[in-house]
GROMACS .gro file of C-alpha atoms in nm:
model
  402
    1MET     CA    1   1.669  -1.132  -0.443
    2PRO     CA    2   1.701  -1.499  -0.612
    3PHE     CA    3   1.356  -1.449  -0.795
    4GLY     CA    4   1.269  -1.450  -1.192
    5ARG     CA    5   1.253  -1.023  -1.361
    6GLY     CA    6   0.890  -1.080  -1.331
    7PHE     CA    7   0.881  -1.055  -0.961
    8ARG     CA    8   1.149  -0.785  -0.919
    9VAL     CA    9   0.937  -0.575  -1.129
   10LEU     CA   10   0.608  -0.639  -0.948
   11TRP     CA   11   0.811  -0.591  -0.603
   12SER     CA   12   0.973  -0.310  -0.735
   13ALA     CA   13   0.597  -0.149  -0.833
   14ASN     CA   14   0.457  -0.227  -0.470
   15ALA     CA   15   0.757  -0.109  -0.319
   16LEU     CA   16   0.632   0.254  -0.505
   17SER     CA   17   0.368   0.250  -0.491
   18ASN     CA   18   0.338   0.116  -0.081
   19LEU     CA   19   0.634   0.472  -0.016
   20ALA     CA   20   0.254   0.679  -0.176
   21ASP     CA   21   0.090   0.499   0.076
   22GLY     CA   22   0.268   0.592   0.380
   23ILE     CA   23   0.324   0.922   0.289
   24ALA     CA   24  -0.089   0.963   0.180
   25PHE     CA   25  -0.129   0.802   0.554
   26VAL     CA   26   0.000   1.116   0.697
   27SER     CA   27  -0.055   1.367   0.486
   28MET     CA   28  -0.392   1.363   0.328
   29PRO     CA   29  -0.556   1.392   0.742
   30LEU     CA   30  -0.334   1.737   0.719
   31LEU     CA   31  -0.417   1.810   0.410
   32ALA     CA   32  -0.800   1.810   0.571
   33ALA     CA   33  -0.717   1.955   0.866
   34SER     CA   34  -0.644   2.256   0.631
   35VAL     CA   35  -0.926   2.249   0.466
   36THR     CA   36  -1.115   2.218   0.780
   37ASP     CA   37  -1.123   2.241   1.139
   38ASP     CA   38  -1.452   2.035   1.196
   39PRO     CA   39  -1.278   1.687   1.341
   40ARG     CA   40  -1.546   1.469   1.183
   41LEU     CA   41  -1.506   1.595   0.885
   42VAL     CA   42  -1.137   1.568   0.917
   43ALA     CA   43  -1.232   1.152   0.998
   44GLY     CA   44  -1.502   1.165   0.703
   45LEU     CA   45  -1.193   1.135   0.481
   46ALA     CA   46  -1.120   0.770   0.598
   47THR     CA   47  -1.430   0.679   0.666
   48LEU     CA   48  -1.495   0.705   0.267
   49TYR     CA   49  -1.166   0.560   0.241
   50ALA     CA   50  -1.275   0.247   0.393
   51LEU     CA   51  -1.677   0.245   0.248
   52VAL     CA   52  -1.505   0.331  -0.116
   53ARG     CA   53  -1.299  -0.022  -0.098
   54LEU     CA   54  -1.569  -0.188   0.029
   55LEU     CA   55  -1.821  -0.115  -0.220
   56VAL     CA   56  -1.596  -0.130  -0.545
   57ALA     CA   57  -1.428  -0.493  -0.429
   58LEU     CA   58  -1.645  -0.706  -0.553
   59PRO     CA   59  -1.655  -0.523  -0.945
   60ILE     CA   60  -1.291  -0.478  -0.954
   61GLY     CA   61  -1.250  -0.907  -0.890
   62VAL     CA   62  -1.491  -0.981  -1.187
   63TRP     CA   63  -1.253  -0.725  -1.408
   64VAL     CA   64  -0.851  -0.858  -1.261
   65ASP     CA   65  -1.034  -1.218  -1.419
   66ARG     CA   66  -1.198  -1.046  -1.707
   67PHE     CA   67  -0.889  -0.821  -1.831
   68ASP     CA   68  -0.452  -0.823  -1.883
   69ARG     CA   69  -0.346  -0.814  -1.471
   70ARG     CA   70  -0.038  -0.601  -1.605
   71THR     CA   71  -0.246  -0.375  -1.814
   72LEU     CA   72  -0.464  -0.303  -1.473
   73VAL     CA   73  -0.186  -0.242  -1.227
   74VAL     CA   74  -0.045   0.006  -1.488
   75ALA     CA   75  -0.267   0.212  -1.560
   76ALA     CA   76  -0.471   0.173  -1.216
   77ASN     CA   77  -0.090   0.353  -1.053
   78LEU     CA   78  -0.086   0.589  -1.354
   79LEU     CA   79  -0.391   0.720  -1.322
   80ARG     CA   80  -0.326   0.743  -0.934
   81GLY     CA   81  -0.022   0.935  -1.013
   82CYS     CA   82  -0.262   1.211  -1.300
   83SER     CA   83  -0.529   1.242  -0.992
   84LEU     CA   84  -0.290   1.337  -0.748
   85LEU     CA   85  -0.136   1.597  -0.967
   86GLY     CA   86  -0.504   1.765  -1.030
   87LEU     CA   87  -0.484   1.783  -0.653
   88ALA     CA   88  -0.132   1.956  -0.592
   89LEU     CA   89  -0.227   2.146  -0.887
   90ALA     CA   90  -0.540   2.245  -0.705
   91ILE     CA   91  -0.356   2.301  -0.360
   92GLN     CA   92  -0.074   2.500  -0.568
   93PHE     CA   93  -0.337   2.755  -0.702
   94GLY     CA   94  -0.556   2.785  -0.375
   95VAL     CA   95  -0.833   2.626  -0.466
   96LEU     CA   96  -0.832   2.296  -0.321
   97THR     CA   97  -1.193   2.309  -0.104
   98LEU     CA   98  -1.313   1.966   0.136
   99LEU     CA   99  -1.504   1.803  -0.184
  100ILE     CA  100  -1.186   1.816  -0.428
  101LEU     CA  101  -0.995   1.596  -0.140
  102TYR     CA  102  -1.322   1.364  -0.047
  103ALA     CA  103  -1.313   1.278  -0.459
  104ALA     CA  104  -0.974   1.262  -0.517
  105MET     CA  105  -0.926   1.058  -0.227
  106ALA     CA  106  -1.237   0.807  -0.339
  107VAL     CA  107  -1.066   0.830  -0.701
  108VAL     CA  108  -0.693   0.683  -0.498
  109ALA     CA  109  -0.892   0.464  -0.308
  110THR     CA  110  -1.091   0.303  -0.634
  111LEU     CA  111  -0.734   0.273  -0.803
  112GLU     CA  112  -0.516   0.115  -0.473
  113SER     CA  113  -0.847  -0.159  -0.456
  114MET     CA  114  -0.792  -0.229  -0.840
  115ALA     CA  115  -0.392  -0.214  -0.832
  116ASP     CA  116  -0.346  -0.426  -0.477
  117ASN     CA  117  -0.600  -0.683  -0.619
  118ALA     CA  118  -0.448  -0.758  -1.000
  119ALA     CA  119  -0.099  -0.731  -0.842
  120SER     CA  120  -0.158  -1.010  -0.592
  121ALA     CA  121  -0.355  -1.190  -0.858
  122ILE     CA  122  -0.048  -1.190  -1.063
  123LEU     CA  123   0.191  -1.296  -0.843
  124PRO     CA  124   0.132  -1.675  -0.867
  125SER     CA  125   0.224  -1.663  -1.265
  126LEU     CA  126   0.547  -1.476  -1.137
  127VAL     CA  127   0.691  -1.733  -0.931
  128ASP     CA  128   0.725  -2.157  -0.833
  129ARG     CA  129   0.441  -2.241  -0.624
  130GLU     CA  130   0.691  -2.393  -0.349
  131ARG     CA  131   0.832  -2.009  -0.326
  132LEU     CA  132   0.513  -1.814  -0.232
  133ASP     CA  133   0.577  -1.805   0.078
  134SER     CA  134   0.912  -1.618   0.042
  135ALA     CA  135   0.814  -1.392  -0.299
  136ASN     CA  136   0.475  -1.234  -0.035
  137GLY     CA  137   0.696  -1.236   0.285
  138LYS     CA  138   0.946  -0.983   0.044
  139VAL     CA  139   0.626  -0.805  -0.049
  140ALA     CA  140   0.488  -0.774   0.253
  141ALA     CA  141   0.872  -0.664   0.435
  142ALA     CA  142   0.879  -0.389   0.118
  143GLN     CA  143   0.544  -0.263   0.274
  144LEU     CA  144   0.611  -0.238   0.588
  145VAL     CA  145   0.935  -0.061   0.571
  146ALA     CA  146   0.781   0.218   0.337
  147ASP     CA  147   0.406   0.240   0.504
  148GLU     CA  148   0.587   0.195   0.876
  149PHE     CA  149   0.958   0.362   0.865
  150ALA     CA  150   0.995   0.570   0.533
  151GLY     CA  151   0.670   0.703   0.417
  152PRO     CA  152   0.497   0.860   0.746
  153PRO     CA  153   0.805   1.062   0.811
  154LEU     CA  154   0.878   1.113   0.459
  155GLY     CA  155   0.529   1.283   0.399
  156GLY     CA  156   0.515   1.555   0.809
  157PHE     CA  157   0.831   1.650   0.647
  158LEU     CA  158   0.733   1.698   0.259
  159PHE     CA  159   0.392   1.900   0.410
  160ALA     CA  160   0.621   2.074   0.712
  161VAL     CA  161   0.776   2.256   0.349
  162ALA     CA  162   0.483   2.320   0.136
  163ALA     CA  163   0.121   2.137   0.135
  164ALA     CA  164   0.125   2.050  -0.196
  165MET     CA  165   0.479   1.896  -0.158
  166PRO     CA  166   0.331   1.526  -0.027
  167VAL     CA  167   0.063   1.554  -0.319
  168TYR     CA  168   0.330   1.571  -0.594
  169ALA     CA  169   0.541   1.318  -0.457
  170MET     CA  170   0.220   1.026  -0.394
  171GLY     CA  171   0.154   1.137  -0.769
  172GLY     CA  172   0.514   1.105  -0.920
  173LEU     CA  173   0.556   0.746  -0.706
  174TRP     CA  174   0.258   0.562  -0.816
  175ALA     CA  175   0.324   0.704  -1.139
  176VAL     CA  176   0.682   0.566  -1.232
  177ALA     CA  177   0.509   0.229  -1.035
  178GLY     CA  178   0.231   0.263  -1.296
  179LEU     CA  179   0.566   0.295  -1.584
  180VAL     CA  180   0.800   0.043  -1.394
  181ALA     CA  181   0.463  -0.225  -1.475
  182LEU     CA  182   0.432  -0.235  -1.821
  183ALA     CA  183   0.736  -0.444  -1.762
  184LEU     CA  184   0.585  -0.750  -1.627
  185PRO     CA  185   0.462  -0.999  -1.824
  186ILE     CA  186   0.069  -1.021  -2.048
  187ARG     CA  187  -0.139  -1.255  -1.894
  188ASN     CA  188  -0.367  -1.275  -2.157
  189ALA     CA  189  -0.681  -1.250  -1.924
  190VAL     CA  190  -0.900  -1.100  -2.182
  191ARG     CA  191  -0.894  -1.369  -2.481
  192ARG     CA  192  -0.926  -1.626  -2.160
  193GLY     CA  193  -1.201  -1.472  -2.033
  194GLU     CA  194  -1.392  -1.440  -2.457
  195GLU     CA  195  -1.284  -1.778  -2.424
  196THR     CA  196  -1.490  -1.918  -2.154
  197GLY     CA  197  -1.769  -1.664  -2.277
  198SER     CA  198  -1.683  -1.477  -1.890
  199ALA     CA  199  -1.664  -1.151  -2.013
  200ARG     CA  200  -1.974  -1.197  -2.198
  201ARG     CA  201  -2.172  -1.208  -1.878
  202SER     CA  202  -2.337  -0.967  -1.616
  203LEU     CA  203  -2.123  -0.818  -1.342
  204ALA     CA  204  -2.340  -0.984  -1.065
  205VAL     CA  205  -2.368  -1.346  -1.208
  206GLU     CA  206  -1.879  -1.316  -1.186
  207VAL     CA  207  -1.977  -1.190  -0.826
  208ARG     CA  208  -2.194  -1.473  -0.742
  209GLU     CA  209  -1.953  -1.725  -0.862
  210GLY     CA  210  -1.643  -1.651  -0.714
  211THR     CA  211  -1.858  -1.623  -0.396
  212VAL     CA  212  -2.006  -1.948  -0.433
  213TRP     CA  213  -1.679  -2.120  -0.524
  214LEU     CA  214  -1.526  -1.947  -0.205
  215ALA     CA  215  -1.779  -2.095   0.041
  216ARG     CA  216  -1.826  -2.435  -0.106
  217HIS     CA  217  -1.458  -2.452  -0.093
  218ARG     CA  218  -1.322  -2.606   0.267
  219ILE     CA  219  -0.961  -2.477   0.342
  220VAL     CA  220  -1.073  -2.107   0.102
  221GLY     CA  221  -1.331  -2.020   0.315
  222SER     CA  222  -1.192  -2.147   0.603
  223LEU     CA  223  -0.986  -1.873   0.615
  224ALA     CA  224  -1.207  -1.626   0.438
  225LEU     CA  225  -1.409  -1.660   0.789
  226ILE     CA  226  -1.055  -1.675   1.003
  227GLY     CA  227  -0.968  -1.367   0.838
  228ALA     CA  228  -1.288  -1.194   0.901
  229LEU     CA  229  -1.268  -1.289   1.260
  230ALA     CA  230  -0.911  -1.175   1.340
  231SER     CA  231  -1.022  -0.811   1.149
  232VAL     CA  232  -1.255  -0.826   1.426
  233GLY     CA  233  -0.950  -0.886   1.651
  234TYR     CA  234  -0.779  -0.670   1.534
  235MET     CA  235  -0.998  -0.331   1.501
  236LEU     CA  236  -1.167  -0.413   1.900
  237PRO     CA  237  -0.784  -0.317   2.039
  238PHE     CA  238  -0.657  -0.101   1.731
  239SER     CA  239  -0.971   0.122   1.703
  240ILE     CA  240  -0.875   0.229   2.110
  241LEU     CA  241  -0.502   0.250   2.091
  242VAL     CA  242  -0.379   0.591   2.109
  243LEU     CA  243  -0.643   0.605   2.424
  244PHE     CA  244  -0.466   0.272   2.585
  245ALA     CA  245  -0.105   0.385   2.508
  246GLU     CA  246  -0.227   0.743   2.744
  247GLU     CA  247  -0.422   0.624   2.980
  248ARG     CA  248  -0.268   0.297   3.088
  249LEU     CA  249   0.070   0.339   2.966
  250GLY     CA  250   0.049   0.636   3.025
  251LEU     CA  251   0.221   0.792   2.694
  252ASP     CA  252   0.220   1.057   2.510
  253GLY     CA  253   0.191   1.152   2.148
  254THR     CA  254   0.548   1.064   2.062
  255GLY     CA  255   0.544   0.785   2.274
  256TYR     CA  256   0.232   0.675   2.136
  257GLY     CA  257   0.479   0.670   1.746
  258LEU     CA  258   0.735   0.519   1.886
  259LEU     CA  259   0.529   0.223   2.048
  260LEU     CA  260   0.405   0.146   1.730
  261ALA     CA  261   0.750   0.178   1.518
  262TRP     CA  262   0.884  -0.063   1.763
  263SER     CA  263   0.595  -0.279   1.740
  264ALA     CA  264   0.562  -0.208   1.311
  265LEU     CA  265   0.964  -0.408   1.387
  266GLY     CA  266   0.778  -0.747   1.482
  267GLY     CA  267   0.630  -0.757   1.183
  268LEU     CA  268   0.960  -0.723   1.006
  269LEU     CA  269   1.086  -0.995   1.153
  270GLY     CA  270   0.739  -1.149   1.009
  271THR     CA  271   0.858  -1.086   0.655
  272PHE     CA  272   1.194  -1.347   0.725
  273LEU     CA  273   1.009  -1.624   0.927
  274ALA     CA  274   0.662  -1.669   0.752
  275ALA     CA  275   0.841  -1.894   0.494
  276ARG     CA  276   1.114  -2.106   0.770
  277LEU     CA  277   0.790  -2.165   0.983
  278ARG     CA  278   0.536  -2.291   0.662
  279THR     CA  279   0.858  -2.524   0.566
  280TRP     CA  280   0.924  -2.647   0.881
  281LEU     CA  281   0.572  -2.674   1.034
  282GLY     CA  282   0.337  -2.644   0.742
  283TYR     CA  283   0.054  -2.421   0.658
  284ARG     CA  284  -0.159  -2.526   0.915
  285TRP     CA  285   0.011  -2.552   1.238
  286THR     CA  286   0.220  -2.234   1.168
  287ILE     CA  287  -0.117  -2.021   1.113
  288ALA     CA  288  -0.312  -2.142   1.450
  289ALA     CA  289   0.088  -2.106   1.588
  290SER     CA  290   0.041  -1.768   1.515
  291LEU     CA  291  -0.379  -1.689   1.580
  292ALA     CA  292  -0.302  -1.847   1.907
  293LEU     CA  293   0.024  -1.595   1.954
  294GLY     CA  294  -0.214  -1.349   1.867
  295ALA     CA  295  -0.462  -1.414   2.143
  296VAL     CA  296  -0.167  -1.468   2.426
  297THR     CA  297   0.013  -1.078   2.300
  298LEU     CA  298  -0.319  -0.893   2.333
  299GLY     CA  299  -0.435  -1.110   2.686
  300GLY     CA  300  -0.119  -0.939   2.801
  301LEU     CA  301  -0.132  -0.657   2.688
  302ALA     CA  302  -0.486  -0.605   2.850
  303VAL     CA  303  -0.400  -0.668   3.245
  304THR     CA  304  -0.007  -0.477   3.189
  305THR     CA  305   0.040  -0.107   3.259
  306HIS     CA  306   0.477  -0.112   3.165
  307ALA     CA  307   0.479   0.088   2.902
  308ILE     CA  308   0.829  -0.165   2.801
  309VAL     CA  309   0.614  -0.472   2.816
  310ALA     CA  310   0.348  -0.397   2.578
  311GLY     CA  311   0.607  -0.260   2.312
  312VAL     CA  312   0.731  -0.664   2.340
  313LEU     CA  313   0.345  -0.757   2.291
  314LEU     CA  314   0.301  -0.519   2.000
  315ALA     CA  315   0.523  -0.640   1.834
  316LEU     CA  316   0.479  -0.973   1.919
  317TYR     CA  317   0.159  -0.898   1.794
  318ILE     CA  318   0.231  -0.732   1.464
  319LEU     CA  319   0.477  -1.048   1.401
  320HIS     CA  320   0.197  -1.253   1.459
  321ALA     CA  321  -0.044  -1.049   1.214
  322THR     CA  322   0.246  -1.054   0.951
  323VAL     CA  323   0.269  -1.460   0.942
  324TRP     CA  324  -0.042  -1.552   0.963
  325ASN     CA  325  -0.124  -1.313   0.612
  326VAL     CA  326   0.168  -1.403   0.428
  327CYS     CA  327   0.064  -1.783   0.499
  328ALA     CA  328  -0.289  -1.725   0.402
  329GLN     CA  329  -0.216  -1.495   0.077
  330SER     CA  330  -0.005  -1.812  -0.004
  331LEU     CA  331  -0.220  -2.052   0.041
  332ARG     CA  332  -0.514  -1.901  -0.122
  333GLN     CA  333  -0.255  -1.853  -0.431
  334ARG     CA  334  -0.175  -2.217  -0.435
  335LEU     CA  335  -0.586  -2.308  -0.414
  336ILE     CA  336  -0.739  -2.029  -0.574
  337PRO     CA  337  -0.753  -2.112  -1.012
  338ASP     CA  338  -0.585  -1.877  -1.170
  339GLU     CA  339  -0.921  -1.776  -1.331
  340LEU     CA  340  -1.140  -1.695  -1.025
  341LEU     CA  341  -0.783  -1.545  -0.770
  342GLY     CA  342  -0.988  -1.163  -0.882
  343ARG     CA  343  -1.288  -1.220  -0.774
  344VAL     CA  344  -1.228  -1.545  -0.494
  345GLY     CA  345  -0.964  -1.255  -0.328
  346ALA     CA  346  -1.238  -0.973  -0.380
  347SER     CA  347  -1.493  -1.145  -0.195
  348THR     CA  348  -1.257  -1.217   0.071
  349ARG     CA  349  -1.172  -0.889   0.129
  350VAL     CA  350  -1.501  -0.772   0.148
  351LEU     CA  351  -1.550  -1.012   0.471
  352SER     CA  352  -1.205  -0.852   0.592
  353LEU     CA  353  -1.361  -0.556   0.589
  354LEU     CA  354  -1.618  -0.570   0.731
  355GLY     CA  355  -1.475  -0.748   0.977
  356LEU     CA  356  -1.290  -0.413   1.043
  357ALA     CA  357  -1.573  -0.234   1.075
  358VAL     CA  358  -1.776  -0.424   1.350
  359GLY     CA  359  -1.419  -0.440   1.547
  360ALA     CA  360  -1.386  -0.062   1.505
  361THR     CA  361  -1.710  -0.042   1.675
  362LEU     CA  362  -1.725  -0.293   1.919
  363GLY     CA  363  -1.347  -0.168   2.069
  364GLY     CA  364  -1.568   0.193   2.120
  365LEU     CA  365  -1.804   0.067   2.257
  366LEU     CA  366  -1.636  -0.167   2.484
  367GLY     CA  367  -1.406   0.168   2.506
  368SER     CA  368  -1.628   0.329   2.736
  369ILE     CA  369  -1.653   0.092   2.959
  370ASP     CA  370  -1.283   0.020   3.047
  371LEU     CA  371  -1.013   0.029   2.775
  372ALA     CA  372  -0.875  -0.337   2.856
  373ILE     CA  373  -1.135  -0.495   2.799
  374PRO     CA  374  -1.190  -0.412   2.408
  375VAL     CA  375  -0.758  -0.518   2.482
  376ALA     CA  376  -0.944  -0.840   2.638
  377VAL     CA  377  -1.164  -0.961   2.362
  378GLY     CA  378  -0.984  -0.938   2.116
  379GLY     CA  379  -0.725  -1.208   2.238
  380GLY     CA  380  -1.036  -1.373   2.334
  381VAL     CA  381  -1.134  -1.355   1.976
  382PHE     CA  382  -0.811  -1.547   1.830
  383VAL     CA  383  -0.876  -1.761   2.005
  384VAL     CA  384  -1.187  -1.857   1.867
  385CYS     CA  385  -0.976  -1.819   1.503
  386CYS     CA  386  -0.690  -2.071   1.628
  387MET     CA  387  -0.965  -2.307   1.703
  388VAL     CA  388  -1.124  -2.278   1.384
  389ALA     CA  389  -0.761  -2.301   1.185
  390VAL     CA  390  -0.715  -2.663   1.367
  391VAL     CA  391  -1.042  -2.790   1.249
  392THR     CA  392  -1.047  -2.706   0.927
  393LEU     CA  393  -0.706  -2.675   0.808
  394SER     CA  394  -0.651  -3.047   0.819
  395GLY     CA  395  -0.583  -3.281   0.586
  396GLN     CA  396  -0.330  -3.188   0.316
  397VAL     CA  397  -0.198  -2.849   0.444
  398GLY     CA  398  -0.108  -2.976   0.747
  399ALA     CA  399   0.163  -3.112   0.611
  400ALA     CA  400   0.503  -2.932   0.637
  401PRO     CA  401   0.670  -3.024   0.350
  402GLN     CA  402   0.338  -2.874   0.115
   0.00000   0.00000   0.00000
């Protein structure tokens, strides 16, 4: 990995954390199902997770700009490890309740938001601007491997051994990630904040500062708008994809799992292509082309009933999503001032989370009419995203040498 020690440390900490996330993706719903057979309460775990991340995003953005980001990454991971140790002990001694599980999930969601925001904000200080695309691609590749390929089957296997096993594993991985992050350089955000007086201002004032900067910046604001729309477009089909695979493609549970695993390979390919495409085409046309690919693949998926064709289209779709995410993240990190990275990133994240909620709701409503409709509408949303990118990401970001 031809990067400096700081990036290698951050990459390692993120990889360990993402492996724990992949284990949690499978094991936490299984734990909920072991406590209650009410599907609403089991699904409520995911709802709580999304709601907490939405509520804490903006305050965490302020903290990321106020305090040393290395300290936040370390603390978030160590505290996640400790909270999961408590949950594992509750399982071990037979005192696990739904309330305890919900509380643990709320803590994990809050600390995950802190770790993600701080890690994203610290990355530009660890690599040269010209290498941000490659660095974000490597981070995304590790996340895909851990979240999609390694974590879920490991979580299922450990749960089959003992209910507490995946929880101990998650806690241990997060704790080790926190210890690894101790080797990151200190950014002295506290002293910078005290010099400008920002540490003495209220949270609301600092949140507003980041939001106003985002609204006024043509390129970063456009990326936030595209991200919100893309989140709607993503969740429209994926909120009903399991039903689409069953009724339109004729797949059972195993086939659906294989479909998702195959599509993740497209994302893995995207992590290697993103930097090369950006160097060749520039940000403007790489982003526009990736969004156009998203529109085309969803349009094709809406009319196909062939599982193999659907698998190819989904792999290309996830490839587009990865290229878009890597380029958008790198461009934001280039353009946002260091002292605003946390707050502007948080405002962008809120818009994306709201887009996911809107897309999921619309996907369910439209899917009740016909399962192909939300897929087709999702493709239409990406057409709009592509048009917005072509119009707004002009000027300096259109040049390939950037």
